[in-house]
Coordinates of C-alpha atoms in Angstrom, one line a residue:
Chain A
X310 CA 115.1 62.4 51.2
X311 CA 114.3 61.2 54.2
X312 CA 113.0 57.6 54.4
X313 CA 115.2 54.6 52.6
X314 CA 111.8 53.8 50.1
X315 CA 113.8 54.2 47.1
X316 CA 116.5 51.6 47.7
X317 CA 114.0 48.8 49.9
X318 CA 111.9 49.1 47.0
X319 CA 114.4 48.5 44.1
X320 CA 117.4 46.5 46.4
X321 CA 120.0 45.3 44.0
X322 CA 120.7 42.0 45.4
X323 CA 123.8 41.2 47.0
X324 CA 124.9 44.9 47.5
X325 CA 126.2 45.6 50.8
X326 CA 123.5 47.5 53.2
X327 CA 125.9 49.9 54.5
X328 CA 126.9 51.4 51.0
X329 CA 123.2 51.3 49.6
X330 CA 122.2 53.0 52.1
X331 CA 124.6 56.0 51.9
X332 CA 124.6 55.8 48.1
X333 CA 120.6 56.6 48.3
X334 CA 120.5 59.3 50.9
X335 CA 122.7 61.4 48.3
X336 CA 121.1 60.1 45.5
X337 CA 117.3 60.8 46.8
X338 CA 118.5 64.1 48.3
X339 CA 119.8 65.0 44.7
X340 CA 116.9 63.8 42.7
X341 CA 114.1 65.5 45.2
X342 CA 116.2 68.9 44.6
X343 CA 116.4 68.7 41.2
X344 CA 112.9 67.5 40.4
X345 CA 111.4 69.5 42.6
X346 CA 113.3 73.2 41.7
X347 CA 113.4 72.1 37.9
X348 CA 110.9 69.9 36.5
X349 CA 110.9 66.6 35.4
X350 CA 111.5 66.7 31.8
X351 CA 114.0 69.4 31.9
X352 CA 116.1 67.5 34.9
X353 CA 118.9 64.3 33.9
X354 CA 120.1 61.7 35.1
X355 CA 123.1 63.3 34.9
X356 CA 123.0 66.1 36.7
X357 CA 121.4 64.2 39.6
X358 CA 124.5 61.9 39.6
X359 CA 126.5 65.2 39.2
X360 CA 125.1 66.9 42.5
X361 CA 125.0 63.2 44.3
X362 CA 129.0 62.5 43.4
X363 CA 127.7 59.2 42.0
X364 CA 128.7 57.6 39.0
X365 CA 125.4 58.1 36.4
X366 CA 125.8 53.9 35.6
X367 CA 124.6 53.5 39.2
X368 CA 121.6 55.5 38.8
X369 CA 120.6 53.5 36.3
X370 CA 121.7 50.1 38.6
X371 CA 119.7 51.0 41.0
X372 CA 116.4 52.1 39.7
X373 CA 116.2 51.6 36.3
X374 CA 114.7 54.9 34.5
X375 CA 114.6 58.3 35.2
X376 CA 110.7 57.8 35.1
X377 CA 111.6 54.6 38.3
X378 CA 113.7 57.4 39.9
X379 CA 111.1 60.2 40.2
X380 CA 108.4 57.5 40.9
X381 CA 110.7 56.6 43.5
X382 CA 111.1 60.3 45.1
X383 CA 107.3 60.6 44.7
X384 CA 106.6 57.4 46.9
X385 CA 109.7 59.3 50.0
X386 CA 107.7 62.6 49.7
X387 CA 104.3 60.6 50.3
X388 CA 105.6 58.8 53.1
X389 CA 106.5 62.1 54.1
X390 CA 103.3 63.4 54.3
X391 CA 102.0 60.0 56.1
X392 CA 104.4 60.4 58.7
X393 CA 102.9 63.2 59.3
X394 CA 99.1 62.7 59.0
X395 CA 100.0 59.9 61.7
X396 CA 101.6 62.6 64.0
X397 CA 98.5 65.3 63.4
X398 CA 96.1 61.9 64.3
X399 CA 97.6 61.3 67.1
X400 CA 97.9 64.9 68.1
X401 CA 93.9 66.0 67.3
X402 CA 92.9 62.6 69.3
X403 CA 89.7 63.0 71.2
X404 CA 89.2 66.6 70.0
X405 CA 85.6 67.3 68.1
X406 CA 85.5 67.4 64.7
X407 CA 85.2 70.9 63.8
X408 CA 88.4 72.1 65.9
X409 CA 90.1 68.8 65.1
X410 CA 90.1 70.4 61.4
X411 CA 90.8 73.6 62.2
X412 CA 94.4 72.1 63.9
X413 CA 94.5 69.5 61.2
X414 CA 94.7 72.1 58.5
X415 CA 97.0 74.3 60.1
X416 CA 99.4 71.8 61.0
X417 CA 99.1 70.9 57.3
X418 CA 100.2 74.5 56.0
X419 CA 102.8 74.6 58.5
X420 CA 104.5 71.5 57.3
X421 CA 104.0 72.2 53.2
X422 CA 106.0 75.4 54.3
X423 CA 108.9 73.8 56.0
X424 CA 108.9 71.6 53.1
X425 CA 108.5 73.9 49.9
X426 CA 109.9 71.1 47.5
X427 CA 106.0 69.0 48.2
X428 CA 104.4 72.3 46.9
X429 CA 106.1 71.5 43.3
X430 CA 105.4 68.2 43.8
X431 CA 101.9 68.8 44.4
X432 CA 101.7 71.7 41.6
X433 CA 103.8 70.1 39.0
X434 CA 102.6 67.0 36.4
X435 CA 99.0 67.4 37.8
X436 CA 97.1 68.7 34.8
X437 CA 97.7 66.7 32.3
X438 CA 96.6 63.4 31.7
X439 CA 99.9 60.7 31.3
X440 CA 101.4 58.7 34.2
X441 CA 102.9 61.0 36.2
X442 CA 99.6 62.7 37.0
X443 CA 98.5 59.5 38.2
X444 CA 100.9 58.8 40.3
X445 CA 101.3 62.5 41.6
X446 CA 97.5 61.8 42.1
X447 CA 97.7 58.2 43.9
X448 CA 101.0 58.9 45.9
X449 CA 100.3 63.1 46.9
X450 CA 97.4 64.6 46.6
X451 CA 95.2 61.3 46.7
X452 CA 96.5 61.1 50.7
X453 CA 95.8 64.7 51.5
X454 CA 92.2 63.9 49.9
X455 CA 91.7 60.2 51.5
X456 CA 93.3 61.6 54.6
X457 CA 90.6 64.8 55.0
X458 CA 87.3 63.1 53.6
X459 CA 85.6 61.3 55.7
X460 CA 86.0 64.8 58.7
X461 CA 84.9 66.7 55.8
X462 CA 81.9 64.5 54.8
X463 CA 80.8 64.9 58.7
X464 CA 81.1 68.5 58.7
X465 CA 79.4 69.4 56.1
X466 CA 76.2 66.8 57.0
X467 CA 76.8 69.2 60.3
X468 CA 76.2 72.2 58.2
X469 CA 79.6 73.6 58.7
X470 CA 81.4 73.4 55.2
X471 CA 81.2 76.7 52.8
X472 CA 79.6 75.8 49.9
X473 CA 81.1 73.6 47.3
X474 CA 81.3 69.5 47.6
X475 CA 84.5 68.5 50.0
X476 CA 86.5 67.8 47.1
X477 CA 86.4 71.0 45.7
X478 CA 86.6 72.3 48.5
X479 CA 89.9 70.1 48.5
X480 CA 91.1 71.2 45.7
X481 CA 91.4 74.6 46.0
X482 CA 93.0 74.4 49.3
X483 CA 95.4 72.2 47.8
X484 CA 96.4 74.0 45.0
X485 CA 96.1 77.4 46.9
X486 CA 98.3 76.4 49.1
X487 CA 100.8 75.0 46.3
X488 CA 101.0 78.0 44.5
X489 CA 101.1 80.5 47.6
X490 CA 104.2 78.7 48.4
X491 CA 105.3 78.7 45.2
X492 CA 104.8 82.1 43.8
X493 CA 105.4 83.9 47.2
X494 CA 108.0 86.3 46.1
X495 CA 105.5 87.7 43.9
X496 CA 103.3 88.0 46.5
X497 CA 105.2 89.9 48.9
X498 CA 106.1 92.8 46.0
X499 CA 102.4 93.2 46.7
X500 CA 101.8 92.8 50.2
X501 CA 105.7 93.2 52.0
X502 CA 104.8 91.9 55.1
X503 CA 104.4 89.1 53.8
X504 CA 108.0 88.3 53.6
X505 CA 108.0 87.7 57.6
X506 CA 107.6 83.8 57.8
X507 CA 105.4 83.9 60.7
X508 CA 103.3 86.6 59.6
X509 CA 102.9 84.9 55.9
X510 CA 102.0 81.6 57.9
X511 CA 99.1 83.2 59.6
X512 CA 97.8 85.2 56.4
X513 CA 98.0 81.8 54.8
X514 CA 96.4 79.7 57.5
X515 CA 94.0 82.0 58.2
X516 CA 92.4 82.6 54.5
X517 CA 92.7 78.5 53.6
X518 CA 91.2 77.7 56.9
X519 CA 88.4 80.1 56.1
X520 CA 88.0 78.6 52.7
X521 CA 87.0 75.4 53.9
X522 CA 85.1 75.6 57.2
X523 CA 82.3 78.2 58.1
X524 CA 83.0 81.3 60.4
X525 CA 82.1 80.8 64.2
Chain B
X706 CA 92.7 82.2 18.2
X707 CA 90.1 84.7 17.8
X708 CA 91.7 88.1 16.9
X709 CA 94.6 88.1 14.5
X710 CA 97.4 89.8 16.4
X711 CA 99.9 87.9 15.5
X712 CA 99.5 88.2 12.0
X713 CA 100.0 91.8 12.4
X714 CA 102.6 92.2 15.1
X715 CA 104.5 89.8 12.6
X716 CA 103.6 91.1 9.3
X717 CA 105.9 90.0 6.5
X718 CA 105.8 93.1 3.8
X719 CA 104.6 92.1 0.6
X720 CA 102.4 89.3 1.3
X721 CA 98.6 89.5 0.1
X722 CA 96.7 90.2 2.8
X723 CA 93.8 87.9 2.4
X724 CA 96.8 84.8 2.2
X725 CA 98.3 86.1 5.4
X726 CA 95.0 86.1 7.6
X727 CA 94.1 82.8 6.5
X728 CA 97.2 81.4 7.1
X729 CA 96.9 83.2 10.2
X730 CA 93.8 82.0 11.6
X731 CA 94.5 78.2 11.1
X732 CA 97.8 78.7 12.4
X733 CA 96.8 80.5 15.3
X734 CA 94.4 77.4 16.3
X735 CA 96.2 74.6 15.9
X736 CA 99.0 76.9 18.1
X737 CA 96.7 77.3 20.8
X738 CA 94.8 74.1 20.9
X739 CA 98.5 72.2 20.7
X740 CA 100.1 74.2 23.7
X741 CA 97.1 74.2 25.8
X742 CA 96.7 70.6 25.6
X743 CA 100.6 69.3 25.4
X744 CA 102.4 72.1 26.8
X745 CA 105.1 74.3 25.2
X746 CA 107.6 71.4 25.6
X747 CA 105.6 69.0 24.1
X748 CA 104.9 71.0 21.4
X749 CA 107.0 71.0 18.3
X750 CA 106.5 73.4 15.1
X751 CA 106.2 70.4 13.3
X752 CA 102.8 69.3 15.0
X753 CA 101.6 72.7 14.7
X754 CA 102.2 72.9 11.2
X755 CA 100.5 69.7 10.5
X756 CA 97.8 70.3 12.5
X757 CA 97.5 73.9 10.5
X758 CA 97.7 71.7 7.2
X759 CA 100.7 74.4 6.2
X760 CA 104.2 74.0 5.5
X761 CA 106.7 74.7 8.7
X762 CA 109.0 76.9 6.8
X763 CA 105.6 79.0 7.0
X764 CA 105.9 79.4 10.8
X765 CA 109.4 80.2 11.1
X766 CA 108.9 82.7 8.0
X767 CA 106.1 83.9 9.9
X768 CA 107.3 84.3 14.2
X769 CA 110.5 83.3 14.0
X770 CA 110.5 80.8 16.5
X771 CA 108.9 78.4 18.5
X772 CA 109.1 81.0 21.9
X773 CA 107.6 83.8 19.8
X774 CA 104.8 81.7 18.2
X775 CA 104.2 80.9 21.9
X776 CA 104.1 84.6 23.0
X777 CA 101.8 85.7 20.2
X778 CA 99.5 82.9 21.4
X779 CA 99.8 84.4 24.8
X780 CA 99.2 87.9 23.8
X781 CA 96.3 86.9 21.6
X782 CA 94.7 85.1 25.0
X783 CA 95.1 87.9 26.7
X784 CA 93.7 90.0 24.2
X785 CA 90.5 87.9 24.5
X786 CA 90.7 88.4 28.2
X787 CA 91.1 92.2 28.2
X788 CA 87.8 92.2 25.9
X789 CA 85.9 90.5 28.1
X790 CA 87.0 92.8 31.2
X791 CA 85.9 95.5 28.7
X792 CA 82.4 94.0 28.6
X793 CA 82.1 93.2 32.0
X794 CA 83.6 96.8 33.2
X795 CA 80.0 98.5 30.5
X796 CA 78.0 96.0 32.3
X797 CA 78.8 97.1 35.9
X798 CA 78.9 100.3 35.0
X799 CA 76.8 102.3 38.1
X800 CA 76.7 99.3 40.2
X801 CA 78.0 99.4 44.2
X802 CA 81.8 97.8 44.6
X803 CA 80.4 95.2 46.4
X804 CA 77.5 94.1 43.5
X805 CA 79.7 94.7 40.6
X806 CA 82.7 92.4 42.1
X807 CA 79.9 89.3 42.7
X808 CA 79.1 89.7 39.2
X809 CA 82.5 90.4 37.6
X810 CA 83.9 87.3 39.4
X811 CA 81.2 85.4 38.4
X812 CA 81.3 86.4 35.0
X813 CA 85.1 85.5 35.0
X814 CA 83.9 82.1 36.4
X815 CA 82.1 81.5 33.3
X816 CA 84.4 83.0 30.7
X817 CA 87.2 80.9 31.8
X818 CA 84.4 77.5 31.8
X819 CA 83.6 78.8 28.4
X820 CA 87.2 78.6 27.2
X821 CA 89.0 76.0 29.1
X822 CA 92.3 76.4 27.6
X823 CA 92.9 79.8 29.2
X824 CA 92.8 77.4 32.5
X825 CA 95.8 76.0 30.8
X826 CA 97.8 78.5 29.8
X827 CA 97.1 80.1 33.1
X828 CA 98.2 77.0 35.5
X829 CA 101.2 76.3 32.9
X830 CA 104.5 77.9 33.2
X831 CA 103.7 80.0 35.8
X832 CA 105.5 78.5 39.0
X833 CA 108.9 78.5 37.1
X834 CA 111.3 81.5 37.0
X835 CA 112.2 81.3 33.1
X836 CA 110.8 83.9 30.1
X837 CA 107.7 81.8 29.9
X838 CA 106.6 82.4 33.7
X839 CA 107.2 85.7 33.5
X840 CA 105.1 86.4 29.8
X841 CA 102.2 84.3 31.4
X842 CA 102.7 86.5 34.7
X843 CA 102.5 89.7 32.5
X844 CA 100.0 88.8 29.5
X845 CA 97.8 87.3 31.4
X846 CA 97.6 86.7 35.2
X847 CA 98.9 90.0 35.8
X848 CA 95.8 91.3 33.8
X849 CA 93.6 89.8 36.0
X850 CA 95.6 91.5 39.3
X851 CA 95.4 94.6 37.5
X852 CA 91.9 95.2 36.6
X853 CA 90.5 93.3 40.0
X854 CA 93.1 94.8 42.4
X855 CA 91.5 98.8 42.5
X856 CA 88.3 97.6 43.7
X857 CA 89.7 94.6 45.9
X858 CA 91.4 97.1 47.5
X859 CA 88.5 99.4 48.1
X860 CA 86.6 96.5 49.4
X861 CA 89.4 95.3 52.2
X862 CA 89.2 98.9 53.5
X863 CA 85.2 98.9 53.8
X864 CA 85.7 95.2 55.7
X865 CA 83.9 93.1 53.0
X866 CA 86.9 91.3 52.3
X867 CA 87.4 87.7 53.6
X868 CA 91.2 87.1 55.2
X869 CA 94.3 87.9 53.3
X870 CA 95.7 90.5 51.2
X871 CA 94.0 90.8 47.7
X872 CA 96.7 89.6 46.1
X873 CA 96.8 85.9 48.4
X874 CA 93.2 86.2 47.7
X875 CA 93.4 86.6 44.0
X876 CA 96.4 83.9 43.6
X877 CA 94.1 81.7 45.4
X878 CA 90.8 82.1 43.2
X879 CA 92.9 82.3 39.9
X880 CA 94.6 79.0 40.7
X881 CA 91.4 77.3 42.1
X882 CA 89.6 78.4 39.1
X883 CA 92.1 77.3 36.5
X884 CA 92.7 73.6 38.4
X885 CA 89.0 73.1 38.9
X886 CA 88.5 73.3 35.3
X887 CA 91.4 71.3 34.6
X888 CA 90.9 68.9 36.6
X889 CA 86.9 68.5 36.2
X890 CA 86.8 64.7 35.7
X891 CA 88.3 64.1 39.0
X892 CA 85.8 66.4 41.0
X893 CA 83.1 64.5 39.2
X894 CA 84.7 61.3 40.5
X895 CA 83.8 62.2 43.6
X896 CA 80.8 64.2 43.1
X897 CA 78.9 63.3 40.1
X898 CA 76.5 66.2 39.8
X899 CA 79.5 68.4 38.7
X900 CA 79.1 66.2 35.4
X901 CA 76.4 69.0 34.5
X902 CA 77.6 72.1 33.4
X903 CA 75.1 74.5 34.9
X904 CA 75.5 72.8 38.5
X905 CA 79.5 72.7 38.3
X906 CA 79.6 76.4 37.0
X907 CA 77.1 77.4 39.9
X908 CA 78.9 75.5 42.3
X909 CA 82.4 76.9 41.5
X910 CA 80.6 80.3 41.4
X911 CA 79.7 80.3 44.5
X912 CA 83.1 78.8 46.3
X913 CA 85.2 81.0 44.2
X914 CA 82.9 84.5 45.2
X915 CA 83.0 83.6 49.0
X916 CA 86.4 82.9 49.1
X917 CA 87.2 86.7 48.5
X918 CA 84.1 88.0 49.8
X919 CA 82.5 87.6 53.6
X920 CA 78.9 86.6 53.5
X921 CA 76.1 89.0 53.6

């Protein structure tokens, strides 16, 4: 876990900074591993405060629930994403549109595949209809989707979409690239070059790219 | 739950037949309709029971366990499945590759709109390495590999396929399929014309095809 968010957001008073601080790092990097490689409902309280060394009261001290804690993780792993959104803005500056989105996408599967753990994030909770799909939805996919838009609503009054409305459109690269990161050992016993990072990269960038925007 | 596999892959010797299939059959759709819309976890016997109107002793008498109640429902949606590659593979019969995988995919478009909780059972349990993933993995998304794959294959060699190996390209329209049903009411959010069946169905038609195919 990268940011702080968890422990500014639910600061015990009176603790000192130094130890909060290093108490959440452990904490957030525990709960983000767990959550991410086993699920919510089958991950405890307990084993997060097993992998962080922590004692399990202090869990509880500090964020409440297991339901505050993963809301918590959800909110690092957005920021996450907005850090980077910020960096690819800054980065596709001044470019047109069309090849503005071309970088804009790559960059995007570039950085869900140094950080696998969003792609369970992003798969996990979203189907069904109780309050962690909302808040995957507000916090994760709702950013990728607010973040894209308004490019996407120019290209295809330009013509240059393939057909389906931009949030379909959305969708699928969202949950494409999920599971391709996801399930990519079962792809490789398919296709074995696809077990070379760089080459699985540019398979994947190239057909999610293609999915969205017209060929030249 | 259409067909009554599990019935007979389960038969207890000595029961009347006519008892056991209609036992079966109610069983069999409150099974499905409960783990396609909680989730295995979710799901106890209990609720199936209740939902079945018959007594839980019943079910365990019956499949033994919760797992292998969940397996038969698998196998039995998979079963439905197979019969509808059946049909498709009569009604393509003599048609070109390229022809008879439009309309096949298509036609898979509609099946899975026509039974949503396939969707479910597809986009469920299938990122996780446990006993589930991998039944869901062989009952039914392998099925879909499997009978598209030959003719994917042939296609990638004659150029008409779009980038990525079949099997990225299946992974990516079986996923996109599933999640686009699933999550309908948020794609009509933001585009309210997919509120009518024959324009979402034609819409996700047409994404899904040209995502594995190249345009004429």
């Amino acid at each position: 876990m990268s940011a702080q968010a968890p422990v500014r957001r639910s600061r015990p008073r009176g603790r000192p900074a130094r130890d909060r601080s290093v108490c959440s790092r452990e904490l957030g990097d525990a709960a983000i591993t767990l959550f991410a490689a086993k699920g919510y409902d089958a991950t405890t309280l307990k084993d997060i405060a097993e992998v962080a060394a922590v004692d399990p009261s202090l869990i509880s001290y500090q964020f409440g629930s297991k339901l505050d804690l993963w809301k918590a993780v959800i909110v690092d792993v957005g920021d996450q994403l907005r850090a980077k959104f910020a960096e690819i803005r800054r980065a596709t500056q001044g470019d047109d549109v069309e090849p503005a989105m071309r970088r804009t996408l790559a960059d995007i599967v570039h950085f869900m595949l140094e950080h696998p753990r969003i792609a369970h994030f992003m798969a996990r909770d979203t189907y069904r209809d109780n309050e962690r799909a909302d808040w995957v939805e507000e916090k994760l996919a709702g950013l990728l989707f607010d973040y894209l838009r308004p490019a996407l609503d120019q290209l295809r009054a330009a013509g240059r979409l393939r057909p389906g409305t931009p949030d379909m459109l959305l969708l699928h690269f969202n949950y494409s690239l999920s599971f391709s990161i996801i399930r990519r050992e079962r792809l490789v016993r398919a296709a074995p070059e696809l077990a070379d990072d760089a080459v699985f990269a540019a398979e994947l960038t190239t057909m999610l790219v293609g999915s969205i925007l017209r060929d030249d």
